[in-house]
Amino acid sequence: MKKDIILAGVGGQGILSIATIIGYAAIESGLNLKQAEVHGMSQRGGDVQSHLRISDKEIFSDLIPHGGADLILSVEPMEALRYMPYLAENGWFITNTTPFVNIPDYPDTNKLMDEIKSIKNNVAINADQIAKDLGSSRSMNMVMLGAASLFLDIPYDKLEEGIKFIFGRKGEKVVESNLKAMKAGKDFAEKNKT
Amino acid sequence: MKKLLLLGDEAIAQGALDAGISGAYGYPGTPSTEIVEYIQRNKEAIEKDIHRTWSANEKTALEETLGMSYAGKRVIVTMKHVGLNVAADPYMNSALTGANGGVIVAVADDPSMHSSQNEQDSRYYAKFALMPAFEPSDQQEAYEMPFLAFDISEKYHLPVMMRVTTRLSHSRAGVDRREILKENEKHLPENPNQFMLLPAFARKKFKHLLAIQDDLVKESENSPFNKYTDGKDRSLGIIACGLAFNYLMENYEEGKCPYPVLKISQYPIPRKQVEKIISECDEILVLEEGMPLVEEMLTGFLGNKKIKGRMDGSLPRDGELNPQIVRKALKLPELPSLEIPQIVAGRPPALCVGCPHADTYKALKVLINKYGQGHVFSDIGCYTLGFLPPYQAINTCVDMGASISMAVGAADAGLFPAIATIGDSTFGHSGMTPLLDAVISKANIVVLILDNEITAMTGMQESQVNGRIENICIGVGVEKEHIHVINPLPRNHEDNVKIIQEEINYNGVSVIIPRRPCIHVHGKKKK
Ligand SMILES: Cc1ncc(C[n+]2csc(CCOP(=O)(O)OP(=O)(O)O)c2C)c(N)n1
Ligand code: SF4
């Protein structure tokens, strides 16, 4: 078993919590893990990415090679496309569709969606909307984690434990709303894998 | 015991703690910051009251480290690569004084300049100083190296370097812990003159340092971190340093490389193994993260066609390595991959919405529009982003503290106005001494000390000058009437422009302190 995942987004969108939960679940499942993340300069509203590698064998490189990612998981549509060179031939491309516009030359969103829809294995999901409908707009990233959970080869209950582990300090309510968000993302992806 | 999930930086910190340090010194700098931060929040470190507060800059940090070593304790000092330039004086001299308690100088390099103003390879410093260096290839080695590094440091009475690069610093993996060692008892150096570098002593010490080099090479030859793995195909031999070893293995199923491989993680380079691989293989590929240090040593001035690497174009001359660059150098077929779609636009970092620096720059911009571009010397921190539109307010960024000194030099040359913008932490690091120069030479400059009450750029560390800036300026000799604190808020815009204008008009040293906390300060403030 080997899963190489590129996590992408904009500084402050919560991709590191996704990485932490998957990482926790992987370790609890007895797997090896390497997770390279970006610190520093790029956190001021710039693009951020994390390379997350899980395997039952020894993992060498901290970085995923070009053409090697089983999954691109992005909380922002344009950021998802930025990491296309990493996607493996049969890899899955899973992205939130809500743009995060903080630059003047942000591309036309219809064209962006055309580009995304042209990718072989894609799941495009309006995670901001789903999170809002659930009354917890801040758990958009958990909706995305839920959508990705179908492709991770990690038991779902381990991810649930991961959420309890990292949000536990913030109380029962926060844990519940994040669990719900993850479930909603999973349900959506089950219906909409193309 | 359960594995700990640690960043490379954190693994060094945990290793140093378990190897019995009594102190960690340093100044923040990406990608080294997490070493001291980990120690600052580590329960055991807090219980043992390991020294763990930030120093004013890397030079003071390294000197404090030598003081703790003098008193017999094990100690680690951390910095980014350019920090070692600042600390170079005590670093070079510490090779002569040596260590009493074990000393690790942990330096994190940033090839590809993810968040740095240059790329340099600290292994050159280790070679320059004739000091051993350790370069972990993964998190487990990063954890284990401090144990051996301290042993060697104490055996030879010599500080040692630990060098990491961005990708290992900021990548997490599971780490197994070892048995924890006790701290050293306090004890003075056996030789009371050990740290006395009068020329008469220093000459002897330098000869001694030269004399032990062969022993250090032997340590490397016997090091558990340097590994020679034979391979059937001797048309190529590969020397892979530190992290580069992983990029090599990544390209072979389960790491089964057909060629002989020498992994180097401890320096000086192990002569025996290098001689073996060179004599047994037709060609040698050298993989190094950073600059071609080993490659240059092997090719020599006259060149050697047998040696491939960054200098003959097998690998790029600059920037960090990655699996695909190494793959190409191994002449393996590329993995099929797609291009970045053209529609994707760049998303450069920017000042946060509501950032105090933004309002300062808006006020300053009014005066830039009046006097023209080219008058503002700046420095390193979040506020360097004031270079980008819409502010376009600053013209230089060189090294920490250079804003004030360059403004002084430009004013001496007749540039008017000459304005400096410098962050509070940067001012504490290296701004006070050039301000003294300005006062002494009565330079006609305006210094804006952008006080957001924190070291924001590197992730919210306490700023050493917090609450002390006005007094420091007065102490240095700036006239009280020409020190102003302003609040950079939109509603104060007009007033702030006026104050800056008045101080531009004053022929002498003026300091304006725009003071408003970084919007992320609350709740995040750390020791
Ligand atoms: C010699 C050296 N040490 C450390 C760094 C890393 N570094 C860059 S900016 C900065 C601090 C900036 O803090 P401050 O001046 O308070 O500005 P702010 O980011 O808070 O706006 C540091 C530590 C560096 N570039 N050079
Ligand atoms: S982190 Fe703070 S100082 Fe840096 S840009 Fe944001 S608000 Fe400004």
PDB file of N, CA and C in Angstrom, chain B residues 410-491:
ATOM      1  N   ALA B 410      24.124  56.501   2.188  1.00  0.00           N
ATOM      2  CA  ALA B 410      23.518  57.263   1.089  1.00  0.00           C
ATOM      3  C   ALA B 410      23.388  58.741   1.466  1.00  0.00           C
ATOM      4  N   ALA B 411      23.029  58.994   2.745  1.00  0.00           N
ATOM      5  CA  ALA B 411      22.929  60.385   3.202  1.00  0.00           C
ATOM      6  C   ALA B 411      24.318  61.039   3.154  1.00  0.00           C
ATOM      7  N   ASP B 412      25.339  60.280   3.542  1.00  0.00           N
ATOM      8  CA  ASP B 412      26.713  60.792   3.463  1.00  0.00           C
ATOM      9  C   ASP B 412      27.057  61.177   2.026  1.00  0.00           C
ATOM     10  N   ALA B 413      26.479  60.445   1.082  1.00  0.00           N
ATOM     11  CA  ALA B 413      26.751  60.736  -0.326  1.00  0.00           C
ATOM     12  C   ALA B 413      25.867  61.871  -0.852  1.00  0.00           C
ATOM     13  N   GLY B 414      24.982  62.368   0.000  1.00  0.00           N
ATOM     14  CA  GLY B 414      24.169  63.510  -0.395  1.00  0.00           C
ATOM     15  C   GLY B 414      22.746  63.180  -0.799  1.00  0.00           C
ATOM     16  N   LEU B 415      22.328  61.926  -0.675  1.00  0.00           N
ATOM     17  CA  LEU B 415      20.940  61.588  -1.033  1.00  0.00           C
ATOM     18  C   LEU B 415      19.983  62.215  -0.017  1.00  0.00           C
ATOM     19  N   PHE B 416      18.968  62.887  -0.510  1.00  0.00           N
ATOM     20  CA  PHE B 416      17.967  63.483   0.376  1.00  0.00           C
ATOM     21  C   PHE B 416      16.575  63.320  -0.224  1.00  0.00           C
ATOM     22  N   PRO B 417      15.607  62.870   0.545  1.00  0.00           N
ATOM     23  CA  PRO B 417      15.741  62.317   1.891  1.00  0.00           C
ATOM     24  C   PRO B 417      16.296  60.900   1.842  1.00  0.00           C
ATOM     25  N   ALA B 418      16.889  60.463   2.945  1.00  0.00           N
ATOM     26  CA  ALA B 418      17.324  59.068   3.076  1.00  0.00           C
ATOM     27  C   ALA B 418      16.537  58.464   4.241  1.00  0.00           C
ATOM     28  N   ILE B 419      15.730  57.492   3.890  1.00  0.00           N
ATOM     29  CA  ILE B 419      14.777  56.942   4.866  1.00  0.00           C
ATOM     30  C   ILE B 419      15.058  55.456   5.044  1.00  0.00           C
ATOM     31  N   ALA B 420      14.960  54.983   6.302  1.00  0.00           N
ATOM     32  CA  ALA B 420      15.115  53.550   6.560  1.00  0.00           C
ATOM     33  C   ALA B 420      13.821  53.010   7.153  1.00  0.00           C
ATOM     34  N   THR B 421      13.392  51.823   6.730  1.00  0.00           N
ATOM     35  CA  THR B 421      12.301  51.145   7.428  1.00  0.00           C
ATOM     36  C   THR B 421      12.826  49.800   7.927  1.00  0.00           C
ATOM     37  N   ILE B 422      12.630  49.562   9.209  1.00  0.00           N
ATOM     38  CA  ILE B 422      13.194  48.361   9.848  1.00  0.00           C
ATOM     39  C   ILE B 422      12.209  47.845  10.891  1.00  0.00           C
ATOM     40  N   GLY B 423      12.052  46.519  10.970  1.00  0.00           N
ATOM     41  CA  GLY B 423      11.121  45.932  11.943  1.00  0.00           C
ATOM     42  C   GLY B 423      11.697  45.960  13.340  1.00  0.00           C
ATOM     43  N   ASP B 424      10.849  45.785  14.335  1.00  0.00           N
ATOM     44  CA  ASP B 424      11.319  45.861  15.723  1.00  0.00           C
ATOM     45  C   ASP B 424      12.339  44.761  16.031  1.00  0.00           C
ATOM     46  N   SER B 425      12.048  43.543  15.591  1.00  0.00           N
ATOM     47  CA  SER B 425      12.983  42.457  15.902  1.00  0.00           C
ATOM     48  C   SER B 425      14.296  42.636  15.139  1.00  0.00           C
ATOM     49  N   THR B 426      14.191  43.106  13.906  1.00  0.00           N
ATOM     50  CA  THR B 426      15.390  43.340  13.111  1.00  0.00           C
ATOM     51  C   THR B 426      16.222  44.463  13.733  1.00  0.00           C
ATOM     52  N   PHE B 427      15.528  45.456  14.289  1.00  0.00           N
ATOM     53  CA  PHE B 427      16.228  46.545  14.973  1.00  0.00           C
ATOM     54  C   PHE B 427      17.019  45.991  16.162  1.00  0.00           C
ATOM     55  N   GLY B 428      16.394  45.100  16.923  1.00  0.00           N
ATOM     56  CA  GLY B 428      17.080  44.491  18.065  1.00  0.00           C
ATOM     57  C   GLY B 428      18.254  43.628  17.612  1.00  0.00           C
ATOM     58  N   HIS B 429      18.088  42.975  16.480  1.00  0.00           N
ATOM     59  CA  HIS B 429      19.117  42.074  15.952  1.00  0.00           C
ATOM     60  C   HIS B 429      20.361  42.844  15.519  1.00  0.00           C
ATOM     61  N   SER B 430      20.151  43.882  14.699  1.00  0.00           N
ATOM     62  CA  SER B 430      21.317  44.552  14.100  1.00  0.00           C
ATOM     63  C   SER B 430      21.090  46.018  13.775  1.00  0.00           C
ATOM     64  N   GLY B 431      20.084  46.639  14.389  1.00  0.00           N
ATOM     65  CA  GLY B 431      19.784  48.031  14.044  1.00  0.00           C
ATOM     66  C   GLY B 431      20.374  49.047  15.006  1.00  0.00           C
ATOM     67  N   MET B 432      20.741  48.582  16.198  1.00  0.00           N
ATOM     68  CA  MET B 432      21.173  49.550  17.213  1.00  0.00           C
ATOM     69  C   MET B 432      22.557  50.109  16.901  1.00  0.00           C
ATOM     70  N   THR B 433      23.449  49.253  16.433  1.00  0.00           N
ATOM     71  CA  THR B 433      24.815  49.728  16.149  1.00  0.00           C
ATOM     72  C   THR B 433      24.854  50.709  14.968  1.00  0.00           C
ATOM     73  N   PRO B 434      24.153  50.462  13.861  1.00  0.00           N
ATOM     74  CA  PRO B 434      24.173  51.494  12.809  1.00  0.00           C
ATOM     75  C   PRO B 434      23.489  52.791  13.242  1.00  0.00           C
ATOM     76  N   LEU B 435      22.513  52.689  14.164  1.00  0.00           N
ATOM     77  CA  LEU B 435      21.891  53.927  14.654  1.00  0.00           C
ATOM     78  C   LEU B 435      22.932  54.749  15.427  1.00  0.00           C
ATOM     79  N   LEU B 436      23.800  54.051  16.139  1.00  0.00           N
ATOM     80  CA  LEU B 436      24.891  54.738  16.838  1.00  0.00           C
ATOM     81  C   LEU B 436      25.815  55.439  15.823  1.00  0.00           C
ATOM     82  N   ASP B 437      26.138  54.762  14.732  1.00  0.00           N
ATOM     83  CA  ASP B 437      26.929  55.394  13.665  1.00  0.00           C
ATOM     84  C   ASP B 437      26.243  56.662  13.171  1.00  0.00           C
ATOM     85  N   ALA B 438      24.921  56.554  12.977  1.00  0.00           N
ATOM     86  CA  ALA B 438      24.164  57.697  12.451  1.00  0.00           C
ATOM     87  C   ALA B 438      24.270  58.878  13.398  1.00  0.00           C
ATOM     88  N   VAL B 439      24.119  58.593  14.697  1.00  0.00           N
ATOM     89  CA  VAL B 439      24.183  59.664  15.699  1.00  0.00           C
ATOM     90  C   VAL B 439      25.580  60.294  15.693  1.00  0.00           C
ATOM     91  N   ILE B 440      26.594  59.435  15.674  1.00  0.00           N
ATOM     92  CA  ILE B 440      27.969  59.940  15.730  1.00  0.00           C
ATOM     93  C   ILE B 440      28.278  60.815  14.509  1.00  0.00           C
ATOM     94  N   SER B 441      27.822  60.384  13.331  1.00  0.00           N
ATOM     95  CA  SER B 441      28.160  61.157  12.129  1.00  0.00           C
ATOM     96  C   SER B 441      27.092  62.198  11.809  1.00  0.00           C
ATOM     97  N   LYS B 442      26.105  62.345  12.708  1.00  0.00           N
ATOM     98  CA  LYS B 442      25.002  63.300  12.520  1.00  0.00           C
ATOM     99  C   LYS B 442      24.389  63.167  11.128  1.00  0.00           C
ATOM    100  N   ALA B 443      24.141  61.918  10.737  1.00  0.00           N
ATOM    101  CA  ALA B 443      23.586  61.657   9.398  1.00  0.00           C
ATOM    102  C   ALA B 443      22.175  62.236   9.276  1.00  0.00           C
ATOM    103  N   ASN B 444      21.863  62.743   8.114  1.00  0.00           N
ATOM    104  CA  ASN B 444      20.525  63.296   7.888  1.00  0.00           C
ATOM    105  C   ASN B 444      19.600  62.181   7.401  1.00  0.00           C
ATOM    106  N   ILE B 445      19.081  61.407   8.372  1.00  0.00           N
ATOM    107  CA  ILE B 445      18.224  60.282   7.982  1.00  0.00           C
ATOM    108  C   ILE B 445      16.961  60.234   8.833  1.00  0.00           C
ATOM    109  N   VAL B 446      15.953  59.585   8.292  1.00  0.00           N
ATOM    110  CA  VAL B 446      14.738  59.292   9.060  1.00  0.00           C
ATOM    111  C   VAL B 446      14.622  57.773   9.148  1.00  0.00           C
ATOM    112  N   VAL B 447      14.578  57.281  10.387  1.00  0.00           N
ATOM    113  CA  VAL B 447      14.446  55.833  10.586  1.00  0.00           C
ATOM    114  C   VAL B 447      13.044  55.526  11.071  1.00  0.00           C
ATOM    115  N   LEU B 448      12.327  54.678  10.339  1.00  0.00           N
ATOM    116  CA  LEU B 448      11.025  54.221  10.815  1.00  0.00           C
ATOM    117  C   LEU B 448      11.198  52.823  11.384  1.00  0.00           C
ATOM    118  N   ILE B 449      11.001  52.691  12.698  1.00  0.00           N
ATOM    119  CA  ILE B 449      11.086  51.364  13.318  1.00  0.00           C
ATOM    120  C   ILE B 449       9.661  50.819  13.403  1.00  0.00           C
ATOM    121  N   LEU B 450       9.362  49.872  12.531  1.00  0.00           N
ATOM    122  CA  LEU B 450       7.998  49.378  12.391  1.00  0.00           C
ATOM    123  C   LEU B 450       7.712  48.386  13.510  1.00  0.00           C
ATOM    124  N   ASP B 451       7.092  48.886  14.578  1.00  0.00           N
ATOM    125  CA  ASP B 451       6.954  48.069  15.781  1.00  0.00           C
ATOM    126  C   ASP B 451       5.596  47.369  15.827  1.00  0.00           C
ATOM    127  N   ASN B 452       5.568  46.130  15.338  1.00  0.00           N
ATOM    128  CA  ASN B 452       4.336  45.335  15.448  1.00  0.00           C
ATOM    129  C   ASN B 452       4.394  44.430  16.674  1.00  0.00           C
ATOM    130  N   GLU B 453       5.339  44.706  17.545  1.00  0.00           N
ATOM    131  CA  GLU B 453       5.481  44.075  18.859  1.00  0.00           C
ATOM    132  C   GLU B 453       5.779  42.584  18.798  1.00  0.00           C
ATOM    133  N   ILE B 454       6.272  42.107  17.660  1.00  0.00           N
ATOM    134  CA  ILE B 454       6.511  40.670  17.525  1.00  0.00           C
ATOM    135  C   ILE B 454       7.464  40.434  16.356  1.00  0.00           C
ATOM    136  N   THR B 455       8.039  39.228  16.327  1.00  0.00           N
ATOM    137  CA  THR B 455       8.809  38.798  15.160  1.00  0.00           C
ATOM    138  C   THR B 455       7.826  38.021  14.283  1.00  0.00           C
ATOM    139  N   ALA B 456       7.196  38.687  13.346  1.00  0.00           N
ATOM    140  CA  ALA B 456       6.050  38.091  12.642  1.00  0.00           C
ATOM    141  C   ALA B 456       6.475  37.135  11.535  1.00  0.00           C
ATOM    142  N   MET B 457       7.410  37.593  10.743  1.00  0.00           N
ATOM    143  CA  MET B 457       7.842  36.843   9.563  1.00  0.00           C
ATOM    144  C   MET B 457       8.101  35.368   9.841  1.00  0.00           C
ATOM    145  N   THR B 458       8.771  35.100  10.949  1.00  0.00           N
ATOM    146  CA  THR B 458       9.212  33.739  11.224  1.00  0.00           C
ATOM    147  C   THR B 458       8.214  32.989  12.108  1.00  0.00           C
ATOM    148  N   GLY B 459       7.027  33.581  12.332  1.00  0.00           N
ATOM    149  CA  GLY B 459       5.989  32.843  13.035  1.00  0.00           C
ATOM    150  C   GLY B 459       5.769  33.238  14.485  1.00  0.00           C
ATOM    151  N   MET B 460       5.847  34.537  14.769  1.00  0.00           N
ATOM    152  CA  MET B 460       5.418  35.074  16.060  1.00  0.00           C
ATOM    153  C   MET B 460       6.291  34.695  17.251  1.00  0.00           C
ATOM    154  N   GLN B 461       7.549  35.124  17.198  1.00  0.00           N
ATOM    155  CA  GLN B 461       8.386  34.971  18.390  1.00  0.00           C
ATOM    156  C   GLN B 461       8.468  36.325  19.087  1.00  0.00           C
ATOM    157  N   GLU B 462       8.690  36.253  20.394  1.00  0.00           N
ATOM    158  CA  GLU B 462       8.889  37.462  21.183  1.00  0.00           C
ATOM    159  C   GLU B 462       9.961  38.331  20.519  1.00  0.00           C
ATOM    160  N   SER B 463       9.756  39.642  20.522  1.00  0.00           N
ATOM    161  CA  SER B 463      10.783  40.543  20.010  1.00  0.00           C
ATOM    162  C   SER B 463      11.583  41.064  21.196  1.00  0.00           C
ATOM    163  N   GLN B 464      12.916  40.973  21.097  1.00  0.00           N
ATOM    164  CA  GLN B 464      13.767  41.268  22.255  1.00  0.00           C
ATOM    165  C   GLN B 464      13.689  42.724  22.696  1.00  0.00           C
ATOM    166  N   VAL B 465      13.329  43.621  21.774  1.00  0.00           N
ATOM    167  CA  VAL B 465      13.313  45.043  22.140  1.00  0.00           C
ATOM    168  C   VAL B 465      11.919  45.517  22.548  1.00  0.00           C
ATOM    169  N   ASN B 466      10.991  44.582  22.660  1.00  0.00           N
ATOM    170  CA  ASN B 466       9.618  44.944  22.996  1.00  0.00           C
ATOM    171  C   ASN B 466       9.570  45.826  24.251  1.00  0.00           C
ATOM    172  N   GLY B 467       8.975  47.027  24.106  1.00  0.00           N
ATOM    173  CA  GLY B 467       8.851  47.931  25.256  1.00  0.00           C
ATOM    174  C   GLY B 467      10.122  48.717  25.557  1.00  0.00           C
ATOM    175  N   ARG B 468      11.136  48.548  24.726  1.00  0.00           N
ATOM    176  CA  ARG B 468      12.415  49.192  25.050  1.00  0.00           C
ATOM    177  C   ARG B 468      12.897  50.135  23.951  1.00  0.00           C
ATOM    178  N   ILE B 469      12.143  50.229  22.866  1.00  0.00           N
ATOM    179  CA  ILE B 469      12.700  50.886  21.686  1.00  0.00           C
ATOM    180  C   ILE B 469      13.041  52.366  21.931  1.00  0.00           C
ATOM    181  N   GLU B 470      12.089  53.134  22.534  1.00  0.00           N
ATOM    182  CA  GLU B 470      12.358  54.565  22.730  1.00  0.00           C
ATOM    183  C   GLU B 470      13.602  54.760  23.587  1.00  0.00           C
ATOM    184  N   ASN B 471      13.668  53.968  24.683  1.00  0.00           N
ATOM    185  CA  ASN B 471      14.815  54.129  25.579  1.00  0.00           C
ATOM    186  C   ASN B 471      16.125  53.771  24.901  1.00  0.00           C
ATOM    187  N   ILE B 472      16.072  52.757  24.057  1.00  0.00           N
ATOM    188  CA  ILE B 472      17.294  52.387  23.330  1.00  0.00           C
ATOM    189  C   ILE B 472      17.735  53.561  22.456  1.00  0.00           C
ATOM    190  N   CYS B 473      16.768  54.149  21.735  1.00  0.00           N
ATOM    191  CA  CYS B 473      17.114  55.246  20.823  1.00  0.00           C
ATOM    192  C   CYS B 473      17.677  56.436  21.604  1.00  0.00           C
ATOM    193  N   ILE B 474      17.040  56.720  22.743  1.00  0.00           N
ATOM    194  CA  ILE B 474      17.547  57.830  23.561  1.00  0.00           C
ATOM    195  C   ILE B 474      18.951  57.494  24.055  1.00  0.00           C
ATOM    196  N   GLY B 475      19.111  56.254  24.518  1.00  0.00           N
ATOM    197  CA  GLY B 475      20.409  55.808  25.030  1.00  0.00           C
ATOM    198  C   GLY B 475      21.499  55.897  23.979  1.00  0.00           C
ATOM    199  N   VAL B 476      21.157  55.595  22.761  1.00  0.00           N
ATOM    200  CA  VAL B 476      22.134  55.640  21.675  1.00  0.00           C
ATOM    201  C   VAL B 476      22.476  57.096  21.338  1.00  0.00           C
ATOM    202  N   GLY B 477      21.567  58.012  21.682  1.00  0.00           N
ATOM    203  CA  GLY B 477      21.885  59.421  21.486  1.00  0.00           C
ATOM    204  C   GLY B 477      20.986  60.156  20.511  1.00  0.00           C
ATOM    205  N   VAL B 478      19.882  59.545  20.116  1.00  0.00           N
ATOM    206  CA  VAL B 478      18.926  60.268  19.263  1.00  0.00           C
ATOM    207  C   VAL B 478      18.220  61.302  20.144  1.00  0.00           C
ATOM    208  N   GLU B 479      18.034  62.513  19.620  1.00  0.00           N
ATOM    209  CA  GLU B 479      17.418  63.566  20.433  1.00  0.00           C
ATOM    210  C   GLU B 479      15.948  63.250  20.672  1.00  0.00           C
ATOM    211  N   LYS B 480      15.530  63.440  21.942  1.00  0.00           N
ATOM    212  CA  LYS B 480      14.163  63.101  22.354  1.00  0.00           C
ATOM    213  C   LYS B 480      13.113  63.741  21.450  1.00  0.00           C
ATOM    214  N   GLU B 481      13.326  65.017  21.073  1.00  0.00           N
ATOM    215  CA  GLU B 481      12.324  65.737  20.272  1.00  0.00           C
ATOM    216  C   GLU B 481      12.170  65.120  18.893  1.00  0.00           C
ATOM    217  N   HIS B 482      13.131  64.317  18.509  1.00  0.00           N
ATOM    218  CA  HIS B 482      13.049  63.714  17.175  1.00  0.00           C
ATOM    219  C   HIS B 482      12.781  62.217  17.231  1.00  0.00           C
ATOM    220  N   ILE B 483      12.179  61.798  18.348  1.00  0.00           N
ATOM    221  CA  ILE B 483      11.664  60.425  18.447  1.00  0.00           C
ATOM    222  C   ILE B 483      10.145  60.530  18.593  1.00  0.00           C
ATOM    223  N   HIS B 484       9.418  59.918  17.680  1.00  0.00           N
ATOM    224  CA  HIS B 484       7.950  59.989  17.732  1.00  0.00           C
ATOM    225  C   HIS B 484       7.372  58.593  17.668  1.00  0.00           C
ATOM    226  N   VAL B 485       6.336  58.363  18.487  1.00  0.00           N
ATOM    227  CA  VAL B 485       5.572  57.119  18.336  1.00  0.00           C
ATOM    228  C   VAL B 485       4.266  57.478  17.642  1.00  0.00           C
ATOM    229  N   ILE B 486       3.963  56.800  16.557  1.00  0.00           N
ATOM    230  CA  ILE B 486       2.696  57.054  15.867  1.00  0.00           C
ATOM    231  C   ILE B 486       1.899  55.760  15.790  1.00  0.00           C
ATOM    232  N   ASN B 487       0.597  55.882  15.625  1.00  0.00           N
ATOM    233  CA  ASN B 487      -0.237  54.687  15.503  1.00  0.00           C
ATOM    234  C   ASN B 487      -0.684  54.531  14.048  1.00  0.00           C
ATOM    235  N   PRO B 488      -0.152  53.558  13.335  1.00  0.00           N
ATOM    236  CA  PRO B 488      -0.500  53.416  11.922  1.00  0.00           C
ATOM    237  C   PRO B 488      -1.911  52.860  11.743  1.00  0.00           C
ATOM    238  N   LEU B 489      -2.870  53.768  11.688  1.00  0.00           N
ATOM    239  CA  LEU B 489      -4.270  53.413  11.448  1.00  0.00           C
ATOM    240  C   LEU B 489      -4.774  54.350  10.363  1.00  0.00           C
ATOM    241  N   PRO B 490      -5.722  53.901   9.553  1.00  0.00           N
ATOM    242  CA  PRO B 490      -6.222  54.773   8.480  1.00  0.00           C
ATOM    243  C   PRO B 490      -6.655  56.144   8.996  1.00  0.00           C
ATOM    244  N   ARG B 491      -7.271  56.175  10.191  1.00  0.00           N
ATOM    245  CA  ARG B 491      -7.786  57.469  10.658  1.00  0.00           C
ATOM    246  C   ARG B 491      -6.661  58.434  11.059  1.00  0.00           C
TER     247      ARG B 491
END
